[in-house]
Amino acid sequence: MPEKKDINKQYRNVYIICSLLSGLPKKTICSKCFFFIGPMPVNLDRLSLMDLYKKEHLILEKSDGIRYLLFYNSKRFSIIDRKIKSFLIFKNKNLRNKKLNFLDGELTFNLLLEKYNYLIYDAGIIAGDWRISSWDLYSRFRAVDSFLKYFYDENHFRNRFLVEKLFFYKYNLEKNFEAISINSYTKENVFLNIGIKGLFHCNKNDGVIFSPLRINYTLRTTCSTFKWKYEFENTMDLLIQKRVNKEINKKALNFSFTLASMIKKNKLFRMYKGKKLNLSLKRKNSGDYFPKNIGEFRYIQKKGSWALKKYRYDKLNPNSYRVLCNTLKIISETINRSELVDKILKFQIRKERGKCSEKYF
């Protein structure tokens, strides 16, 4: 019995969100049916440019952060990670209002102020009203504005942890790239916002998000939200498997490692094998396995191999085989920054002049 109570407490926030947004009663929702709520962006290829032309999209800068869902009911403030686990941030027992608020965003590090911020770019429930999820994206942004004003006036927070993400229209795509600069020391792209809406925000950037304007907030990925990354920033989350082959001497071990993606829940596709000499490993018997980790890898075309960018401790499973094929396709097509700006701006001019037939695509 105590184990079941702990499980119910752990998934309590997910039960409430799934029940309100799906319209199903809590009793009919089980923990085996849980999935990460919210749409995930898909890679932008040349075929997807047709959908990007025909539909209205808002442009958001793609921050290099960790995706979390925000759960707030005026007494409890918590976040939900990819593993569907809820983490309590703070409690406020003085307030009696229990209206639920559910926001979508990511946790990033502000390089300018040297603190963490939660960037909000979508909303599903505000002040207990689930109908906000059926509004268009622009209206949901305005609802987030009013929520943040009420939130800071009510709680009197000086440190602004919650920040609304800036959005641009298609004809302002070039201005979005002008706000992104390259760190000369780390060679990383950095998005800088100084003074807009009274905020001073600076975070790492790895691309652009094209979010559809006239689509409601969905529980699943609809393949209508696109992400574009820089030429060398298209990465894959792969499973790292290490195994000792043989012992060279008492201090050094030569071990082999493989990188794998997932085909099904219990099946892996091994795509790369290699060997490495590590002097820090202790003496172990042949055939010993090391812990499995998820790493974000960048593909280097000149060498024909994968280079580790960072470890992903927030994920349990690697990307699927379908995502692997799609990523390799994106790498081979390489839509660079100047080509993307040129094509989108040209189409916007054609649209204003009424020349949007198929022969102009």
mmCIF file of C-alpha atoms in Angstrom:
data_model
loop_
_atom_site.group_PDB
_atom_site.id
_atom_site.type_symbol
_atom_site.label_atom_id
_atom_site.label_comp_id
_atom_site.label_asym_id
_atom_site.label_seq_id
_atom_site.Cartn_x
_atom_site.Cartn_y
_atom_site.Cartn_z
ATOM 1 C CA MET A 1 0.000 0.000 0.000
ATOM 2 C CA PRO A 2 2.645 2.627 0.772
ATOM 3 C CA GLU A 3 4.296 1.964 -2.587
ATOM 4 C CA LYS A 4 1.032 2.652 -4.457
ATOM 5 C CA LYS A 5 0.545 5.886 -2.521
ATOM 6 C CA ASP A 6 4.057 7.036 -3.463
ATOM 7 C CA ILE A 7 3.370 6.254 -7.118
ATOM 8 C CA ASN A 8 0.092 8.192 -7.026
ATOM 9 C CA LYS A 9 1.848 11.182 -5.465
ATOM 10 C CA GLN A 10 4.585 11.031 -8.077
ATOM 11 C CA TYR A 11 2.169 11.057 -11.037
ATOM 12 C CA ARG A 12 -0.574 13.151 -9.420
ATOM 13 C CA ASN A 13 0.131 16.259 -11.509
ATOM 14 C CA VAL A 14 0.253 14.219 -14.710
ATOM 15 C CA TYR A 15 -3.121 12.629 -13.877
ATOM 16 C CA ILE A 16 -4.710 16.065 -13.475
ATOM 17 C CA ILE A 17 -3.256 17.499 -16.700
ATOM 18 C CA CYS A 18 -4.159 14.446 -18.826
ATOM 19 C CA SER A 19 -7.677 14.425 -17.406
ATOM 20 C CA LEU A 20 -8.357 18.115 -18.112
ATOM 21 C CA LEU A 21 -6.824 18.296 -21.594
ATOM 22 C CA SER A 22 -8.097 14.928 -22.875
ATOM 23 C CA GLY A 23 -11.546 15.130 -21.246
ATOM 24 C CA LEU A 24 -11.188 11.662 -19.684
ATOM 25 C CA PRO A 25 -11.975 11.018 -16.008
ATOM 26 C CA LYS A 26 -9.007 10.283 -13.747
ATOM 27 C CA LYS A 27 -10.173 6.727 -13.036
ATOM 28 C CA THR A 28 -9.844 5.727 -16.714
ATOM 29 C CA ILE A 29 -6.244 6.995 -16.998
ATOM 30 C CA CYS A 30 -3.524 4.549 -15.894
ATOM 31 C CA SER A 31 0.197 5.075 -15.441
ATOM 32 C CA LYS A 32 0.963 2.770 -18.410
ATOM 33 C CA CYS A 33 -0.764 5.240 -20.727
ATOM 34 C CA PHE A 34 1.453 8.151 -19.681
ATOM 35 C CA PHE A 35 3.528 9.970 -22.251
ATOM 36 C CA PHE A 36 5.348 13.278 -22.380
ATOM 37 C CA ILE A 37 2.687 15.930 -22.918
ATOM 38 C CA GLY A 38 3.156 18.542 -25.590
ATOM 39 C CA PRO A 39 4.175 18.640 -29.257
ATOM 40 C CA MET A 40 7.782 17.972 -30.178
ATOM 41 C CA PRO A 41 9.252 19.801 -33.207
ATOM 42 C CA VAL A 42 10.419 17.804 -36.230
ATOM 43 C CA ASN A 43 13.401 18.549 -38.452
ATOM 44 C CA LEU A 44 12.888 20.961 -41.324
ATOM 45 C CA ASP A 45 13.815 19.444 -44.683
ATOM 46 C CA ARG A 46 13.314 20.733 -48.212
ATOM 47 C CA LEU A 47 10.016 18.896 -48.575
ATOM 48 C CA SER A 48 8.683 20.496 -45.375
ATOM 49 C CA LEU A 49 9.343 23.957 -46.804
ATOM 50 C CA MET A 50 6.101 23.590 -48.773
ATOM 51 C CA ASP A 51 4.098 23.287 -45.536
ATOM 52 C CA LEU A 52 6.067 26.186 -44.086
ATOM 53 C CA TYR A 53 5.081 28.363 -47.034
ATOM 54 C CA LYS A 54 1.367 27.527 -47.056
ATOM 55 C CA LYS A 55 0.625 27.845 -43.314
ATOM 56 C CA GLU A 56 1.103 30.716 -40.904
ATOM 57 C CA HIS A 57 3.925 30.252 -38.391
ATOM 58 C CA LEU A 58 5.500 32.228 -35.593
ATOM 59 C CA ILE A 59 9.284 32.092 -35.255
ATOM 60 C CA LEU A 60 10.945 31.379 -31.907
ATOM 61 C CA GLU A 61 14.629 31.048 -31.184
ATOM 62 C CA LYS A 62 15.577 27.478 -30.254
ATOM 63 C CA SER A 63 17.247 27.615 -26.854
ATOM 64 C CA ASP A 64 19.756 24.987 -25.798
ATOM 65 C CA GLY A 65 17.981 23.980 -22.578
ATOM 66 C CA ILE A 66 16.092 21.156 -20.867
ATOM 67 C CA ARG A 67 12.390 20.672 -21.631
ATOM 68 C CA TYR A 68 10.070 20.800 -18.612
ATOM 69 C CA LEU A 69 6.341 21.175 -18.061
ATOM 70 C CA LEU A 70 5.249 23.715 -15.434
ATOM 71 C CA PHE A 71 2.483 22.846 -12.946
ATOM 72 C CA TYR A 72 1.190 25.618 -10.643
ATOM 73 C CA ASN A 73 -1.991 25.725 -8.543
ATOM 74 C CA SER A 74 -1.158 28.759 -6.322
ATOM 75 C CA LYS A 75 -0.169 26.464 -3.434
ATOM 76 C CA ARG A 76 2.250 24.145 -5.204
ATOM 77 C CA PHE A 77 4.812 25.045 -7.850
ATOM 78 C CA SER A 78 6.423 22.046 -9.587
ATOM 79 C CA ILE A 79 7.951 20.937 -12.890
ATOM 80 C CA ILE A 80 7.592 17.672 -14.846
ATOM 81 C CA ASP A 81 10.509 16.204 -16.811
ATOM 82 C CA ARG A 82 10.688 13.821 -19.788
ATOM 83 C CA LYS A 83 10.545 10.809 -17.462
ATOM 84 C CA ILE A 84 7.051 11.959 -16.321
ATOM 85 C CA LYS A 85 8.364 12.691 -12.835
ATOM 86 C CA SER A 86 7.173 15.719 -10.892
ATOM 87 C CA PHE A 87 9.580 17.836 -8.811
ATOM 88 C CA LEU A 88 8.303 20.288 -6.202
ATOM 89 C CA ILE A 89 9.990 23.718 -6.269
ATOM 90 C CA PHE A 90 8.168 25.586 -3.510
ATOM 91 C CA LYS A 91 4.919 25.710 -1.529
ATOM 92 C CA ASN A 92 2.760 28.666 -0.513
ATOM 93 C CA LYS A 93 0.266 27.699 2.183
ATOM 94 C CA ASN A 94 -1.089 31.205 2.708
ATOM 95 C CA LEU A 95 -3.001 31.312 -0.580
ATOM 96 C CA ARG A 96 -6.441 29.704 -0.831
ATOM 97 C CA ASN A 97 -6.885 29.897 -4.578
ATOM 98 C CA LYS A 98 -6.353 26.443 -6.114
ATOM 99 C CA LYS A 99 -6.798 27.290 -9.779
ATOM 100 C CA LEU A 100 -4.583 25.137 -11.992
ATOM 101 C CA ASN A 101 -2.019 26.553 -14.421
ATOM 102 C CA PHE A 102 -0.165 24.386 -16.924
ATOM 103 C CA LEU A 103 2.598 25.915 -19.074
ATOM 104 C CA ASP A 104 5.129 24.491 -21.516
ATOM 105 C CA GLY A 105 8.734 25.620 -21.769
ATOM 106 C CA GLU A 106 12.370 24.827 -21.076
ATOM 107 C CA LEU A 107 14.925 25.536 -18.396
ATOM 108 C CA THR A 108 17.899 27.597 -19.635
ATOM 109 C CA PHE A 109 20.896 29.293 -18.083
ATOM 110 C CA ASN A 110 21.042 33.081 -18.352
ATOM 111 C CA LEU A 111 24.650 33.851 -19.296
ATOM 112 C CA LEU A 112 24.187 37.566 -18.667
ATOM 113 C CA LEU A 113 22.800 37.387 -15.120
ATOM 114 C CA GLU A 114 24.317 33.957 -14.311
ATOM 115 C CA LYS A 115 21.098 32.324 -13.148
ATOM 116 C CA TYR A 116 18.506 29.852 -14.415
ATOM 117 C CA ASN A 117 15.311 30.932 -16.164
ATOM 118 C CA TYR A 118 12.258 29.019 -17.291
ATOM 119 C CA LEU A 119 11.353 30.157 -20.822
ATOM 120 C CA ILE A 120 7.616 29.799 -21.550
ATOM 121 C CA TYR A 121 6.600 29.306 -25.181
ATOM 122 C CA ASP A 122 3.136 27.713 -24.872
ATOM 123 C CA ALA A 123 0.236 27.198 -22.469
ATOM 124 C CA GLY A 124 -2.434 24.545 -21.985
ATOM 125 C CA ILE A 125 -4.355 25.609 -18.853
ATOM 126 C CA ILE A 126 -4.416 29.026 -17.183
ATOM 127 C CA ALA A 127 -6.496 29.871 -14.099
ATOM 128 C CA GLY A 128 -8.229 26.495 -14.394
ATOM 129 C CA ASP A 129 -9.546 27.218 -17.895
ATOM 130 C CA TRP A 130 -8.646 24.336 -20.235
ATOM 131 C CA ARG A 131 -10.290 26.099 -23.206
ATOM 132 C CA ILE A 132 -7.130 28.175 -23.606
ATOM 133 C CA SER A 133 -5.536 25.091 -25.197
ATOM 134 C CA SER A 134 -7.985 25.466 -28.117
ATOM 135 C CA TRP A 135 -6.952 29.071 -28.853
ATOM 136 C CA ASP A 136 -4.438 30.042 -31.514
ATOM 137 C CA LEU A 137 -0.783 30.510 -30.552
ATOM 138 C CA TYR A 138 -0.882 34.323 -30.507
ATOM 139 C CA SER A 139 -3.836 34.297 -28.073
ATOM 140 C CA ARG A 140 -2.050 31.780 -25.862
ATOM 141 C CA PHE A 141 0.961 34.102 -25.724
ATOM 142 C CA ARG A 142 -1.293 36.955 -24.594
ATOM 143 C CA ALA A 143 -2.769 34.677 -21.916
ATOM 144 C CA VAL A 144 0.758 33.918 -20.693
ATOM 145 C CA ASP A 145 1.415 37.676 -20.467
ATOM 146 C CA SER A 146 -1.567 38.223 -18.177
ATOM 147 C CA PHE A 147 -0.630 35.152 -16.109
ATOM 148 C CA LEU A 148 2.913 36.418 -15.485
ATOM 149 C CA LYS A 149 1.684 39.874 -14.449
ATOM 150 C CA TYR A 150 -0.765 38.345 -11.991
ATOM 151 C CA PHE A 151 1.812 35.827 -10.769
ATOM 152 C CA TYR A 152 4.465 38.417 -9.867
ATOM 153 C CA ASP A 153 1.953 40.873 -8.380
ATOM 154 C CA GLU A 154 0.479 38.142 -6.201
ATOM 155 C CA ASN A 155 3.712 36.551 -4.981
ATOM 156 C CA HIS A 156 5.909 39.699 -4.935
ATOM 157 C CA PHE A 157 8.899 37.954 -6.486
ATOM 158 C CA ARG A 158 11.896 40.138 -7.239
ATOM 159 C CA ASN A 159 13.805 37.367 -9.000
ATOM 160 C CA ARG A 160 12.032 36.695 -12.291
ATOM 161 C CA PHE A 161 12.392 32.964 -12.770
ATOM 162 C CA LEU A 162 9.533 32.698 -15.291
ATOM 163 C CA VAL A 163 10.168 34.469 -18.592
ATOM 164 C CA GLU A 164 8.032 34.537 -21.734
ATOM 165 C CA LYS A 165 9.843 33.649 -24.917
ATOM 166 C CA LEU A 166 10.024 36.277 -27.665
ATOM 167 C CA PHE A 167 8.362 35.457 -30.985
ATOM 168 C CA PHE A 168 8.872 36.900 -34.458
ATOM 169 C CA TYR A 169 6.908 36.883 -37.678
ATOM 170 C CA LYS A 170 8.273 35.426 -40.913
ATOM 171 C CA TYR A 171 9.206 38.782 -42.397
ATOM 172 C CA ASN A 172 11.279 39.449 -39.249
ATOM 173 C CA LEU A 173 13.331 36.254 -39.571
ATOM 174 C CA GLU A 174 16.470 38.203 -40.384
ATOM 175 C CA LYS A 175 16.057 40.308 -37.222
ATOM 176 C CA ASN A 176 15.885 37.122 -35.212
ATOM 177 C CA PHE A 177 19.251 36.032 -36.597
ATOM 178 C CA GLU A 178 20.705 39.481 -35.924
ATOM 179 C CA ALA A 179 20.014 38.940 -32.203
ATOM 180 C CA ILE A 180 22.117 35.736 -32.344
ATOM 181 C CA SER A 181 25.888 36.119 -32.098
ATOM 182 C CA ILE A 182 28.819 33.708 -31.838
ATOM 183 C CA ASN A 183 30.851 33.417 -28.656
ATOM 184 C CA SER A 184 34.443 33.880 -29.809
ATOM 185 C CA TYR A 185 35.792 31.725 -26.960
ATOM 186 C CA THR A 186 33.471 28.687 -26.999
ATOM 187 C CA LYS A 187 32.327 29.056 -30.651
ATOM 188 C CA GLU A 188 28.701 28.682 -29.524
ATOM 189 C CA ASN A 189 25.684 30.622 -30.778
ATOM 190 C CA VAL A 190 24.167 32.964 -28.174
ATOM 191 C CA PHE A 191 20.769 34.695 -28.274
ATOM 192 C CA LEU A 192 20.839 38.115 -26.600
ATOM 193 C CA ASN A 193 17.763 40.066 -25.489
ATOM 194 C CA ILE A 194 18.446 43.372 -23.741
ATOM 195 C CA GLY A 195 15.624 45.678 -22.752
ATOM 196 C CA ILE A 196 12.723 44.134 -24.682
ATOM 197 C CA LYS A 197 9.777 43.871 -22.252
ATOM 198 C CA GLY A 198 12.156 44.958 -19.509
ATOM 199 C CA LEU A 199 14.081 41.667 -19.627
ATOM 200 C CA PHE A 200 17.796 40.985 -19.787
ATOM 201 C CA HIS A 201 18.127 37.479 -21.122
ATOM 202 C CA CYS A 202 21.038 35.691 -22.740
ATOM 203 C CA ASN A 203 21.118 31.957 -23.447
ATOM 204 C CA LYS A 204 22.751 29.424 -25.741
ATOM 205 C CA ASN A 205 21.056 28.958 -29.094
ATOM 206 C CA ASP A 206 21.133 26.088 -31.583
ATOM 207 C CA GLY A 207 18.542 27.065 -34.190
ATOM 208 C CA VAL A 208 15.048 28.361 -34.916
ATOM 209 C CA ILE A 209 11.553 26.981 -34.209
ATOM 210 C CA PHE A 210 8.636 27.487 -36.618
ATOM 211 C CA SER A 211 5.480 27.067 -34.530
ATOM 212 C CA PRO A 212 2.057 26.995 -36.289
ATOM 213 C CA LEU A 213 -0.184 29.946 -35.503
ATOM 214 C CA ARG A 214 -3.665 28.489 -35.976
ATOM 215 C CA ILE A 215 -3.282 25.098 -34.295
ATOM 216 C CA ASN A 216 -4.353 24.418 -30.734
ATOM 217 C CA TYR A 217 -2.123 23.015 -28.023
ATOM 218 C CA THR A 218 -1.929 19.267 -28.638
ATOM 219 C CA LEU A 219 -0.942 16.410 -26.355
ATOM 220 C CA ARG A 220 0.999 14.644 -29.074
ATOM 221 C CA THR A 221 3.427 15.627 -31.823
ATOM 222 C CA THR A 222 1.485 16.718 -34.911
ATOM 223 C CA CYS A 223 4.489 17.123 -37.292
ATOM 224 C CA SER A 224 3.432 20.735 -37.895
ATOM 225 C CA THR A 225 6.058 22.353 -35.645
ATOM 226 C CA PHE A 226 9.448 22.506 -37.382
ATOM 227 C CA LYS A 227 12.933 23.082 -36.052
ATOM 228 C CA TRP A 228 15.889 24.319 -38.062
ATOM 229 C CA LYS A 229 19.410 23.896 -36.732
ATOM 230 C CA TYR A 230 22.718 25.263 -37.885
ATOM 231 C CA GLU A 231 24.760 23.306 -40.379
ATOM 232 C CA PHE A 232 26.892 21.513 -37.761
ATOM 233 C CA GLU A 233 24.296 21.418 -34.960
ATOM 234 C CA ASN A 234 22.115 18.551 -36.214
ATOM 235 C CA THR A 235 22.599 15.978 -33.471
ATOM 236 C CA MET A 236 21.305 12.553 -32.419
ATOM 237 C CA ASP A 237 20.659 11.137 -28.953
ATOM 238 C CA LEU A 238 22.315 7.699 -29.071
ATOM 239 C CA LEU A 239 22.859 4.920 -26.557
ATOM 240 C CA ILE A 240 26.494 4.357 -25.537
ATOM 241 C CA GLN A 241 27.365 0.729 -24.788
ATOM 242 C CA LYS A 242 30.859 -0.073 -23.460
ATOM 243 C CA ARG A 243 32.495 -3.463 -23.014
ATOM 244 C CA VAL A 244 36.001 -4.527 -21.987
ATOM 245 C CA ASN A 245 37.773 -6.635 -24.618
ATOM 246 C CA LYS A 246 41.097 -7.564 -23.088
ATOM 247 C CA GLU A 247 43.635 -6.385 -20.579
ATOM 248 C CA ILE A 248 46.817 -4.774 -21.851
ATOM 249 C CA ASN A 249 48.520 -4.193 -18.504
ATOM 250 C CA LYS A 250 47.547 -3.539 -14.924
ATOM 251 C CA LYS A 251 46.571 0.100 -15.475
ATOM 252 C CA ALA A 252 45.404 0.388 -19.067
ATOM 253 C CA LEU A 253 42.397 -1.352 -20.600
ATOM 254 C CA ASN A 254 41.363 -1.455 -24.235
ATOM 255 C CA PHE A 255 37.554 -1.473 -24.459
ATOM 256 C CA SER A 256 35.109 -1.345 -27.339
ATOM 257 C CA PHE A 257 32.012 0.826 -27.517
ATOM 258 C CA THR A 258 28.965 0.886 -29.762
ATOM 259 C CA LEU A 259 26.418 3.600 -30.535
ATOM 260 C CA ALA A 260 22.833 2.484 -31.033
ATOM 261 C CA SER A 261 19.409 3.924 -31.801
ATOM 262 C CA MET A 262 16.081 2.334 -30.943
ATOM 263 C CA ILE A 263 13.844 0.482 -33.409
ATOM 264 C CA LYS A 264 11.281 -0.770 -30.888
ATOM 265 C CA LYS A 265 11.009 -0.755 -27.114
ATOM 266 C CA ASN A 266 13.297 -3.775 -26.672
ATOM 267 C CA LYS A 267 15.278 -3.717 -29.928
ATOM 268 C CA LEU A 268 18.311 -1.598 -30.768
ATOM 269 C CA PHE A 269 19.987 -0.777 -34.052
ATOM 270 C CA ARG A 270 23.778 -0.705 -33.708
ATOM 271 C CA MET A 271 25.125 1.866 -36.087
ATOM 272 C CA TYR A 272 28.720 2.547 -35.048
ATOM 273 C CA LYS A 273 31.522 0.542 -33.412
ATOM 274 C CA GLY A 274 34.882 1.725 -32.173
ATOM 275 C CA LYS A 275 37.745 1.053 -29.771
ATOM 276 C CA LYS A 276 39.361 3.315 -27.249
ATOM 277 C CA LEU A 277 42.263 3.153 -24.803
ATOM 278 C CA ASN A 278 41.444 4.516 -21.350
ATOM 279 C CA LEU A 279 44.090 4.787 -18.607
ATOM 280 C CA SER A 280 41.633 5.656 -15.831
ATOM 281 C CA LEU A 281 39.799 2.326 -15.814
ATOM 282 C CA LYS A 282 40.523 -0.143 -13.048
ATOM 283 C CA ARG A 283 41.374 -3.769 -13.700
ATOM 284 C CA LYS A 284 38.306 -5.841 -14.544
ATOM 285 C CA ASN A 285 37.560 -9.199 -16.059
ATOM 286 C CA SER A 286 36.973 -9.578 -19.773
ATOM 287 C CA GLY A 287 33.333 -9.234 -20.728
ATOM 288 C CA ASP A 288 32.355 -6.739 -18.007
ATOM 289 C CA TYR A 289 29.787 -4.165 -19.107
ATOM 290 C CA PHE A 290 29.834 -0.527 -18.123
ATOM 291 C CA PRO A 291 26.794 1.635 -17.363
ATOM 292 C CA LYS A 292 24.737 2.641 -20.387
ATOM 293 C CA ASN A 293 24.447 6.373 -21.022
ATOM 294 C CA ILE A 294 22.549 8.550 -23.489
ATOM 295 C CA GLY A 295 24.766 11.004 -25.330
ATOM 296 C CA GLU A 296 24.086 13.767 -27.825
ATOM 297 C CA PHE A 297 26.314 13.195 -30.859
ATOM 298 C CA ARG A 298 27.248 15.382 -33.812
ATOM 299 C CA TYR A 299 28.015 13.688 -37.133
ATOM 300 C CA ILE A 300 31.301 14.744 -38.781
ATOM 301 C CA GLN A 301 31.045 14.195 -42.515
ATOM 302 C CA LYS A 302 34.780 14.494 -43.245
ATOM 303 C CA LYS A 303 35.662 11.689 -40.818
ATOM 304 C CA GLY A 304 32.475 9.675 -41.255
ATOM 305 C CA SER A 305 32.068 9.285 -37.486
ATOM 306 C CA TRP A 306 30.087 10.668 -34.542
ATOM 307 C CA ALA A 307 31.541 13.096 -31.977
ATOM 308 C CA LEU A 308 30.112 13.398 -28.467
ATOM 309 C CA LYS A 309 28.704 16.831 -27.681
ATOM 310 C CA LYS A 310 27.272 16.221 -24.205
ATOM 311 C CA TYR A 311 25.560 13.595 -22.063
ATOM 312 C CA ARG A 312 21.757 13.634 -21.800
ATOM 313 C CA TYR A 313 20.906 12.724 -18.217
ATOM 314 C CA ASP A 314 17.286 13.812 -18.705
ATOM 315 C CA LYS A 315 16.561 11.002 -21.193
ATOM 316 C CA LEU A 316 16.191 7.251 -20.700
ATOM 317 C CA ASN A 317 15.935 6.077 -24.324
ATOM 318 C CA PRO A 318 17.830 7.062 -27.488
ATOM 319 C CA ASN A 319 16.231 8.480 -30.612
ATOM 320 C CA SER A 320 14.403 6.055 -32.850
ATOM 321 C CA TYR A 321 15.659 4.633 -36.125
ATOM 322 C CA ARG A 322 13.192 6.841 -37.998
ATOM 323 C CA VAL A 323 14.671 9.955 -36.381
ATOM 324 C CA LEU A 324 18.154 8.703 -37.283
ATOM 325 C CA CYS A 325 17.243 8.377 -40.975
ATOM 326 C CA ASN A 326 15.575 11.789 -40.925
ATOM 327 C CA THR A 327 18.621 13.414 -39.283
ATOM 328 C CA LEU A 328 21.006 11.914 -41.848
ATOM 329 C CA LYS A 329 18.713 13.227 -44.567
ATOM 330 C CA ILE A 330 18.805 16.721 -43.036
ATOM 331 C CA ILE A 331 22.609 16.584 -42.821
ATOM 332 C CA SER A 332 22.879 15.598 -46.494
ATOM 333 C CA GLU A 333 20.490 18.362 -47.643
ATOM 334 C CA THR A 334 22.034 21.147 -45.501
ATOM 335 C CA ILE A 335 19.684 24.134 -45.654
ATOM 336 C CA ASN A 336 21.994 26.897 -44.507
ATOM 337 C CA ARG A 337 21.042 30.154 -42.838
ATOM 338 C CA SER A 338 21.254 32.459 -45.870
ATOM 339 C CA GLU A 339 19.191 30.085 -48.035
ATOM 340 C CA LEU A 340 16.477 29.805 -45.374
ATOM 341 C CA VAL A 341 16.148 33.577 -44.990
ATOM 342 C CA ASP A 342 16.189 34.123 -48.741
ATOM 343 C CA LYS A 343 13.450 31.579 -49.527
ATOM 344 C CA ILE A 344 11.097 32.631 -46.735
ATOM 345 C CA LEU A 345 11.395 36.355 -47.458
ATOM 346 C CA LYS A 346 10.856 35.803 -51.182
ATOM 347 C CA PHE A 347 7.710 33.791 -50.533
ATOM 348 C CA GLN A 348 6.370 36.449 -48.171
ATOM 349 C CA ILE A 349 6.764 39.032 -50.950
ATOM 350 C CA ARG A 350 4.965 36.732 -53.410
ATOM 351 C CA LYS A 351 2.188 36.210 -50.891
ATOM 352 C CA GLU A 352 1.667 39.952 -50.454
ATOM 353 C CA ARG A 353 1.462 40.366 -54.241
ATOM 354 C CA GLY A 354 -1.041 37.509 -54.586
ATOM 355 C CA LYS A 355 1.317 35.183 -56.474
ATOM 356 C CA CYS A 356 1.085 32.019 -54.366
ATOM 357 C CA SER A 357 0.141 29.396 -56.964
ATOM 358 C CA GLU A 358 2.076 26.142 -57.276
ATOM 359 C CA LYS A 359 4.288 27.392 -60.113
ATOM 360 C CA TYR A 360 5.886 29.921 -57.748
ATOM 361 C CA PHE A 361 6.961 27.328 -55.133
#
